[in-house]
Amino acid sequence: MTSSLIRGRPRRAASHIRVRVAHTVLGGVVSVAWLVSPGMTIGAQDPVPAARAGPVADAAAPGRTGTSPADLVLPLVAVGTAGVLAGYAYVRRTRRARTRTTPGAPSSPAPAESDRRARAALVAADDAVRTSREELAWAKARSGPAAVEPFARALRAAETELSAAFAIRRRYEEGLPGDDAARRQALVGVVGRCAEAGRRLATEAAAFDRLRALERDVGGALDHAERRLRALAGRTASTEASAAGLGERYGPMAAEPVRGHAEQAKDRLLFATAELDRARQAADCDDAGRAARHLRAAEGAIAQADIFITGVERLADQLAEAAALVPSALTGAEAELARARGQVPRAPAVEPGATGRRAADGTPAARPDTPPPPQGKAAAYRIPFGEFRARLAHADAVLAAVRGKLTGGPYDPLDALRRIARAVEPVGAGRSGAVPLAGFLAARSATAIAEDFVTTHRAAVGAEARTLLSEAVRVLAQGDSRAADELARRAREFAERDVRTHGTPYVGESGYAAGLAGAVLGGVLLGEDPDGGPPARFGGALC
């Protein structure tokens, strides 16, 4: 999508330029005419009317043979004034042109303002995509995959545009491009991509509303939402017990990513229950519009309760999978280190009786039949042998510590896999066997945890965390588990910082008020009005 800021000069600008040119030309013509007029008068054949007789006229008449210098003063002043005005207009136009981000475009906003707009556009577009994804799932459950395929295509197109916007933003934060004008244009590109993502969703929003037909069939949609709410309420008790069991089995750090998930799931379900009751009451009063509004709010809260509950269940499965993989990953890593250690050259053997005899470089003299020290992989990886030995020693220490934790009580198996994969990577090992899988499992878990946190706290999470998360998803798909893991963990740290800055929503009286605060924090409702504002819908606030 081409931004309106780079489509060329506005039409009014061209008309202003034509007016300035016309003024300059007119001033020049008048000045030339004024200069020429005295000569025309002097050279004319018709006599000039005689002046009245008098002392002054008689004194001037005898010596008057042509134009006097005073006759040229005013024309010269006019010419000079016109030249100054023309020069001022040219300088002003040149300065304005140099401050533009693109040729012929209006002056760009200040860098801080452009950055603020880009951040806001990323947050709004990301919220719209996440909300549309949730509502599309509700439509698919009732209407089937074939009916929602056009809207799924629109959502995929919006996701592509948003990913491109995040990629531009990520390069911008890394200092690329370096030129100031190019950096301003990069921010324009971010806003343009986000606007295109919103346009893709907004184009299908009306048709999507017709497909769901909540105003016409609110009763069926209510029944479906209530069935899903009851199913989630039944899973909440087991989720709470599972979260507590994770801490006992794997340690508090392993269960920390889902700490409080059961309580927040209850909070969302409490809000959803109240909204469904209001929707029923509105439907009974034949107020289909109000019923649909409360139903959408309930659906958003139910979807987020599902995220909280599923997050606990998924982490439990991932920890069990990781715990089963840790022994084989350790064995594979130790075997990789043993092979790498075989590439480290040994000290040359000293010939018996040659004690004290040294070569020219000061090293002990070797027997003539001693083979040259192997160059091996250390040279291939361009690592000096001294540093290579230090890396091997560090990797040995890490693997020994991990092995000690296996028998020392509860431990976090995902963190153990992460440490194993990172320990052997600096020596060029761990590219086969169970070690690459260990790094992938750790990165996949970290990315999913960050994704859930941003989705369920999106009203408070800013552009930095979302940009890091988008980059983590991208590099994980490309197979770079180490980078994906680091980016996802940083994304979650930034998101948690944003939520702390925003403030905790779990304050005040228990009941509906607490549920309302959580719904606003999660972006289920789009404002912090007394009633929480309108619910999010397909296309989000961009529609």
XYZ file of C-alpha atoms in Angstrom:
543
model
C 0.000 0.000 0.000
C 1.404 3.383 -0.955
C 1.090 5.900 1.811
C -0.652 9.157 1.042
C 2.494 10.888 2.253
C 4.497 9.651 -0.729
C 2.016 9.925 -3.587
C 3.304 13.282 -4.785
C 2.736 16.962 -4.184
C -0.785 18.086 -3.287
C -2.596 19.972 -6.026
C -2.768 23.149 -3.945
C 1.033 23.295 -3.877
C 1.193 23.514 -7.689
C -1.329 26.357 -7.761
C 0.690 28.283 -5.147
C 3.808 27.929 -7.270
C 1.995 29.250 -10.368
C 0.750 32.271 -8.404
C 4.270 33.088 -7.199
C 5.657 32.820 -10.739
C 2.885 35.056 -12.103
C 3.569 37.683 -9.431
C 7.276 37.689 -10.236
C 6.728 37.967 -13.992
C 4.172 40.764 -13.555
C 6.562 42.701 -11.330
C 9.329 42.344 -13.919
C 7.104 43.536 -16.754
C 5.988 46.595 -14.811
C 9.562 47.443 -13.925
C 10.765 47.156 -17.530
C 7.872 49.311 -18.716
C 8.757 51.934 -16.157
C 12.357 51.975 -17.322
C 11.425 52.282 -20.984
C 8.771 54.994 -20.532
C 11.196 57.958 -20.109
C 12.982 57.113 -23.321
C 9.709 56.863 -25.188
C 8.740 60.292 -23.919
C 12.054 61.913 -24.869
C 12.140 60.482 -28.327
C 8.556 61.277 -29.209
C 7.876 63.788 -32.050
C 4.850 65.378 -30.382
C 5.802 68.283 -28.199
C 5.440 68.045 -24.511
C 2.903 70.473 -23.177
C 4.516 73.621 -22.000
C 4.703 74.317 -18.331
C 3.384 77.442 -16.780
C 5.683 80.407 -16.833
C 7.413 80.999 -13.615
C 10.778 81.272 -12.026
C 11.180 77.561 -11.392
C 10.162 76.542 -14.900
C 12.362 79.121 -16.510
C 15.359 77.991 -14.481
C 14.946 74.355 -15.403
C 14.105 74.792 -19.048
C 17.397 76.093 -20.396
C 19.505 73.185 -19.043
C 17.077 70.259 -19.785
C 18.565 68.114 -22.528
C 17.356 64.481 -21.402
C 16.278 62.394 -18.464
C 17.768 63.148 -15.110
C 19.147 60.432 -12.708
C 16.190 61.026 -10.426
C 13.886 59.649 -13.120
C 15.583 56.201 -12.787
C 15.408 55.896 -9.004
C 11.879 54.549 -8.723
C 12.225 52.006 -11.565
C 15.472 50.696 -10.076
C 13.830 50.402 -6.654
C 10.960 48.451 -8.218
C 13.343 46.092 -10.032
C 15.357 45.532 -6.861
C 12.232 44.845 -4.810
C 10.979 42.321 -7.364
C 14.374 40.585 -7.374
C 14.467 40.371 -3.585
C 10.963 38.919 -3.454
C 11.791 36.355 -6.138
C 14.999 35.355 -4.330
C 13.151 35.014 -1.019
C 10.533 32.781 -2.633
C 13.238 30.599 -4.189
C 15.185 30.207 -0.932
C 12.029 29.412 1.016
C 10.952 26.800 -1.516
C 14.443 25.203 -1.489
C 14.495 24.949 2.286
C 11.050 23.365 2.388
C 12.033 20.851 -0.270
C 15.087 19.782 1.726
C 12.989 18.960 4.805
C 10.663 16.601 2.968
C 10.936 12.832 3.338
C 10.124 12.318 -0.335
C 10.314 14.628 -3.355
C 7.280 16.817 -3.608
C 5.709 15.597 -0.360
C 4.601 17.836 2.480
C 6.975 18.382 5.352
C 7.286 15.248 7.473
C 6.406 15.272 11.173
C 9.114 15.332 13.801
C 11.002 12.030 14.273
C 9.487 11.522 17.724
C 5.984 12.003 16.353
C 6.642 9.624 13.458
C 7.936 7.015 15.880
C 4.884 7.422 18.104
C 2.579 6.955 15.134
C 4.416 3.828 14.029
C 4.204 2.301 17.511
C 0.506 3.089 17.803
C -0.172 1.655 14.344
C 1.608 -1.602 15.220
C -0.343 -2.019 18.452
C -3.696 -1.276 16.791
C -3.048 -3.611 13.859
C -1.800 -6.408 16.107
C -4.866 -6.079 18.342
C -7.115 -6.193 15.280
C -5.460 -9.357 13.992
C -5.662 -11.099 17.368
C -9.317 -10.144 17.859
C -10.207 -11.228 14.318
C -8.483 -14.564 14.876
C -10.557 -15.188 17.997
C -13.866 -14.240 16.415
C -13.062 -16.265 13.297
C -12.739 -19.327 15.531
C -16.262 -18.741 16.866
C -17.647 -18.428 13.345
C -15.822 -21.534 12.183
C -17.201 -23.576 15.071
C -20.782 -22.768 14.054
C -20.598 -22.334 10.273
C -17.778 -24.660 9.251
C -14.408 -24.133 7.524
C -15.827 -23.608 4.023
C -18.073 -20.742 5.077
C -15.263 -18.815 6.762
C -12.582 -19.418 4.112
C -12.882 -15.923 2.519
C -12.398 -14.354 5.930
C -9.538 -16.709 6.748
C -7.818 -15.538 3.556
C -8.314 -11.916 4.578
C -6.879 -12.695 7.999
C -3.839 -14.411 6.481
C -3.269 -11.418 4.200
C -3.505 -9.067 7.194
C -1.063 -11.247 9.136
C 1.391 -11.066 6.224
C 1.196 -7.266 6.128
C 1.580 -7.063 9.893
C 4.606 -9.388 9.858
C 6.223 -7.153 7.237
C 5.524 -4.101 9.391
C 7.108 -5.761 12.422
C 10.135 -6.762 10.333
C 10.622 -3.147 9.202
C 10.256 -1.974 12.785
C 12.763 -4.572 13.999
C 15.379 -3.382 11.488
C 14.617 0.208 12.479
C 15.291 -0.586 16.144
C 18.581 -2.226 15.131
C 19.651 1.030 13.466
C 18.850 0.074 9.877
C 18.749 1.991 7.662
C 21.274 4.496 8.925
C 20.293 7.489 6.792
C 17.855 9.863 8.512
C 15.624 10.247 5.470
C 15.512 6.480 4.965
C 14.659 5.943 8.630
C 11.766 8.376 8.358
C 10.604 6.536 5.288
C 10.855 3.229 7.180
C 8.425 4.565 9.775
C 6.099 5.614 6.972
C 6.363 2.054 5.679
C 5.398 0.635 9.069
C 2.285 2.815 9.210
C 1.411 1.950 5.614
C 1.715 -1.798 6.175
C -0.432 -1.594 9.298
C -3.044 0.432 7.426
C -3.094 -2.198 4.681
C -3.582 -4.947 7.282
C -6.548 -3.034 8.664
C -7.937 -2.499 5.182
C -7.806 -6.240 4.425
C -9.877 -6.953 7.524
C -12.227 -3.994 7.145
C -13.078 -5.047 3.588
C -14.529 -8.318 4.876
C -15.976 -7.043 8.167
C -19.498 -6.400 6.859
C -19.704 -9.786 5.142
C -18.385 -11.441 8.291
C -21.116 -9.808 10.367
C -23.695 -11.095 7.894
C -22.269 -14.601 8.227
C -22.473 -14.562 12.004
C -25.874 -12.841 12.007
C -25.781 -12.357 15.758
C -28.688 -9.928 15.680
C -30.903 -12.452 13.851
C -29.782 -15.668 15.570
C -28.574 -14.507 18.954
C -30.265 -17.446 20.681
C -28.216 -20.094 18.874
C -24.979 -18.188 19.423
C -25.809 -17.822 23.118
C -26.403 -21.552 23.464
C -23.056 -22.303 21.833
C -21.191 -19.827 24.059
C -22.825 -21.187 27.217
C -21.844 -24.767 26.321
C -18.235 -23.727 25.851
C -18.257 -21.768 29.104
C -19.505 -24.798 31.046
C -16.802 -26.984 29.485
C -14.089 -24.537 30.483
C -15.487 -24.188 33.995
C -15.161 -27.948 34.346
C -11.512 -27.805 33.279
C -10.653 -24.950 35.640
C -10.533 -27.088 38.782
C -8.194 -29.622 37.216
C -6.066 -26.790 35.800
C -5.615 -25.293 39.248
C -4.489 -28.637 40.628
C -2.200 -29.204 37.642
C -0.499 -25.820 38.075
C 0.164 -26.589 41.737
C 1.495 -30.022 40.811
C 3.938 -28.551 38.311
C 5.579 -26.525 41.046
C 5.916 -29.544 43.307
C 7.279 -31.841 40.608
C 9.556 -29.514 38.636
C 10.168 -26.646 41.046
C 8.634 -23.169 41.326
C 10.660 -21.732 38.424
C 9.279 -24.316 36.024
C 5.682 -23.431 36.929
C 6.286 -19.667 37.098
C 5.074 -18.932 33.500
C 1.555 -20.142 34.392
C 1.407 -18.803 37.919
C -2.032 -17.283 38.455
C -3.467 -18.705 35.229
C -6.232 -20.591 37.013
C -7.311 -17.455 38.906
C -7.303 -15.345 35.761
C -9.294 -17.988 33.913
C -11.913 -17.842 36.657
C -11.904 -14.062 36.402
C -12.626 -14.155 32.660
C -15.309 -16.801 33.106
C -16.938 -14.708 35.817
C -17.092 -11.782 33.442
C -18.387 -14.010 30.628
C -21.150 -15.388 32.826
C -22.350 -11.883 33.673
C -22.256 -10.836 30.008
C -24.188 -13.903 28.879
C -26.863 -13.153 31.467
C -27.129 -9.600 30.159
C -27.309 -10.879 26.609
C -30.173 -13.212 27.564
C -32.049 -10.370 29.181
C -31.581 -8.148 26.135
C -32.728 -10.945 23.828
C -35.835 -11.477 25.926
C -36.584 -7.752 25.525
C -36.127 -8.054 21.722
C -33.073 -5.796 21.868
C -30.951 -7.801 19.442
C -28.235 -5.153 19.092
C -27.559 -4.957 22.812
C -27.720 -8.738 23.085
C -25.098 -9.104 20.340
C -22.828 -6.610 22.079
C -22.899 -8.498 25.385
C -22.489 -11.789 23.548
C -19.344 -10.600 21.784
C -17.871 -9.481 25.111
C -18.641 -12.883 26.619
C -17.072 -14.686 23.657
C -13.863 -12.660 24.005
C -13.614 -13.466 27.714
C -14.301 -17.152 27.096
C -11.579 -17.274 24.443
C -9.061 -15.791 26.870
C -10.098 -18.153 29.658
C -9.395 -20.964 27.202
C -5.903 -19.515 26.613
C -5.150 -19.499 30.334
C -6.380 -23.054 30.854
C -4.771 -24.431 27.714
C -1.509 -22.717 28.650
C -1.287 -24.699 31.886
C -2.111 -27.965 30.142
C 0.374 -27.290 27.345
C 3.180 -26.433 29.762
C 2.533 -29.636 31.693
C 2.867 -31.638 28.467
C 6.000 -29.759 27.421
C 7.686 -30.241 30.784
C 6.962 -33.967 30.677
C 8.334 -34.165 27.125
C 11.421 -32.209 28.128
C 12.036 -34.360 31.208
C 11.993 -37.469 29.030
C 14.474 -35.885 26.605
C 17.009 -34.544 29.128
C 18.956 -37.815 29.669
C 19.381 -38.508 25.950
C 20.230 -34.862 25.278
C 22.902 -34.994 27.977
C 24.389 -38.182 26.564
C 24.368 -36.769 23.049
C 25.980 -33.526 24.179
C 28.727 -35.358 26.050
C 29.441 -37.493 22.983
C 29.622 -34.338 20.847
C 32.086 -32.782 23.278
C 34.223 -35.939 23.242
C 34.452 -35.756 19.451
C 35.280 -32.077 19.596
C 37.916 -32.713 22.261
C 39.644 -35.121 19.904
C 40.400 -32.189 17.626
C 42.428 -30.357 20.253
C 46.188 -30.852 19.632
C 48.224 -32.488 22.336
C 51.605 -31.269 23.490
C 54.422 -32.794 21.387
C 56.047 -35.864 22.906
C 59.513 -35.221 24.391
C 62.359 -37.503 23.285
C 63.786 -39.545 26.206
C 66.953 -37.989 27.463
C 66.179 -34.749 25.733
C 65.284 -32.961 28.933
C 66.316 -29.378 28.748
C 66.743 -29.503 24.990
C 64.382 -27.079 23.331
C 63.500 -26.056 19.859
C 64.174 -22.642 18.443
C 60.754 -21.376 19.614
C 61.378 -22.525 23.197
C 59.065 -25.603 23.171
C 60.373 -29.067 24.196
C 62.001 -30.839 21.296
C 59.823 -33.611 19.832
C 60.908 -36.947 18.477
C 61.467 -36.956 14.748
C 58.611 -39.452 14.217
C 56.021 -37.372 16.131
C 53.128 -36.487 13.757
C 52.189 -32.820 13.439
C 49.414 -31.652 15.778
C 45.955 -32.023 14.249
C 44.245 -28.889 13.000
C 40.751 -30.416 12.878
C 37.511 -28.590 13.595
C 39.009 -25.901 15.785
C 40.714 -24.489 12.725
C 37.584 -25.049 10.655
C 35.553 -22.969 13.089
C 38.307 -20.347 13.212
C 38.630 -20.728 16.996
C 42.102 -20.427 18.565
C 43.008 -23.623 20.373
C 43.368 -21.876 23.711
C 39.880 -20.448 23.500
C 38.585 -23.760 22.173
C 39.886 -25.572 25.256
C 38.239 -22.944 27.509
C 34.913 -23.435 25.759
C 35.189 -27.190 26.168
C 35.885 -26.766 29.869
C 32.870 -24.483 30.284
C 30.610 -26.912 28.410
C 31.819 -29.778 30.606
C 30.994 -27.757 33.722
C 27.487 -26.915 32.466
C 26.704 -30.515 31.561
C 28.021 -31.712 34.929
C 25.769 -29.209 36.719
C 22.750 -30.340 34.709
C 23.509 -33.984 35.411
C 23.813 -33.182 39.089
C 20.344 -31.615 39.078
C 18.837 -34.807 37.703
C 19.518 -36.522 41.013
C 19.370 -33.459 43.269
C 15.613 -32.941 43.477
C 13.030 -31.007 41.435
C 14.430 -29.172 38.426
C 13.115 -27.365 35.366
C 13.622 -29.737 32.405
C 12.989 -27.024 29.799
C 15.693 -24.882 31.354
C 17.974 -27.940 31.458
C 17.464 -28.471 27.710
C 18.165 -24.801 27.105
C 21.440 -24.994 29.046
C 22.530 -28.174 27.270
C 21.938 -26.701 23.822
C 23.727 -23.451 24.669
C 26.678 -25.209 26.313
C 27.739 -27.193 23.256
C 26.973 -24.533 20.644
C 30.170 -22.449 21.182
C 32.384 -25.425 20.254
C 30.459 -26.145 17.073
C 28.829 -29.266 18.500
C 25.207 -30.171 19.050
C 24.165 -30.137 15.428
C 22.865 -33.689 15.385
C 21.059 -36.116 17.638
C 18.891 -34.967 20.529
C 20.675 -31.647 21.143
C 18.984 -29.660 18.323
C 15.612 -30.984 19.475
C 16.435 -29.807 22.992
C 16.974 -26.251 21.791
C 13.811 -26.338 19.698
C 11.596 -27.507 22.586
C 12.890 -24.737 24.837
C 12.356 -22.074 22.145
C 8.898 -23.346 21.251
C 7.788 -23.227 24.878
C 9.174 -19.720 25.437
C 7.468 -18.424 22.290
C 4.090 -19.914 23.225
C 4.297 -18.475 26.752
C 5.074 -14.994 25.414
C 2.296 -15.268 22.827
C -0.276 -16.139 25.488
C 0.830 -13.308 27.760
C 0.605 -10.667 25.044
C -2.801 -11.903 23.889
C -4.343 -11.890 27.359
C -2.816 -8.535 28.389
C -2.854 -6.733 25.059
C -4.455 -3.526 26.291
C -1.246 -2.781 28.234
C 1.469 -4.332 26.043
C 3.371 -1.930 23.791
C 5.053 -2.168 20.416
C 8.502 -3.255 21.695
C 7.293 -6.563 23.154
C 5.122 -7.289 20.117
C 8.003 -6.594 17.745
C 10.298 -8.975 19.613
C 7.609 -11.639 19.692
C 6.969 -11.363 15.970
C 10.698 -11.735 15.308
C 10.845 -14.773 17.599
C 8.065 -16.474 15.656
C 9.813 -15.686 12.371
C 13.251 -17.011 13.313
C 11.774 -20.093 14.996
C 10.085 -20.984 11.718
C 13.498 -20.614 10.054
C 15.086 -23.058 12.501
C 17.116 -20.648 14.643
C 16.077 -21.974 18.049
C 18.698 -20.042 20.040
C 17.665 -16.656 18.659
C 13.946 -17.474 18.935
C 14.315 -18.479 22.577
C 16.174 -15.298 23.484
C 13.751 -13.050 21.588
C 10.677 -14.689 23.110
C 12.021 -14.408 26.639
C 12.867 -10.735 26.085
C 9.403 -10.157 24.607
C 7.796 -11.532 27.728
C 10.016 -9.384 29.959
C 9.022 -6.257 28.023
C 5.344 -7.244 28.133
C 5.433 -7.828 31.887
C 7.114 -4.458 32.346
C 4.329 -2.799 30.341
C 1.670 -4.477 32.482
C 3.392 -3.367 35.689
C 3.515 0.180 34.353
C -0.139 -0.006 33.357
C -1.122 -1.230 36.820
C -2.692 -4.382 38.166
C -6.293 -4.939 37.146
C -7.132 -7.188 40.069
C -8.143 -4.540 42.582
C -11.399 -3.452 44.086
C -14.367 -5.493 45.128
C -14.757 -9.099 44.093
C -17.352 -10.082 41.567
C -18.277 -8.339 38.361
C -15.979 -5.356 38.972
C -12.875 -7.569 39.030
C -14.057 -9.378 35.912
C -14.539 -6.074 34.126
C -10.988 -4.937 34.943
C -9.510 -8.159 33.593
C -11.596 -7.899 30.427
C -10.359 -4.375 29.799
C -6.726 -5.415 30.395
C -7.157 -8.325 27.998
C -8.616 -6.150 25.253
C -11.992 -7.882 25.391
C -13.490 -4.421 25.878
C -11.972 -1.469 24.071
C -12.118 1.160 26.792
C -12.104 1.894 30.486
C -15.522 3.502 30.680
C -17.738 2.563 33.591
C -19.158 -0.261 31.464
C -15.785 -1.103 29.891
C -16.598 0.301 26.469
C -17.635 -1.609 23.343
C -16.417 -5.176 22.756
C -13.726 -5.986 20.229
C -14.870 -7.539 16.942
C -13.589 -8.782 13.592
C -11.226 -6.125 12.271
C -10.773 -4.602 15.728
C -10.765 -0.853 16.160
C -9.397 -0.439 12.613
C -12.816 -1.107 11.055
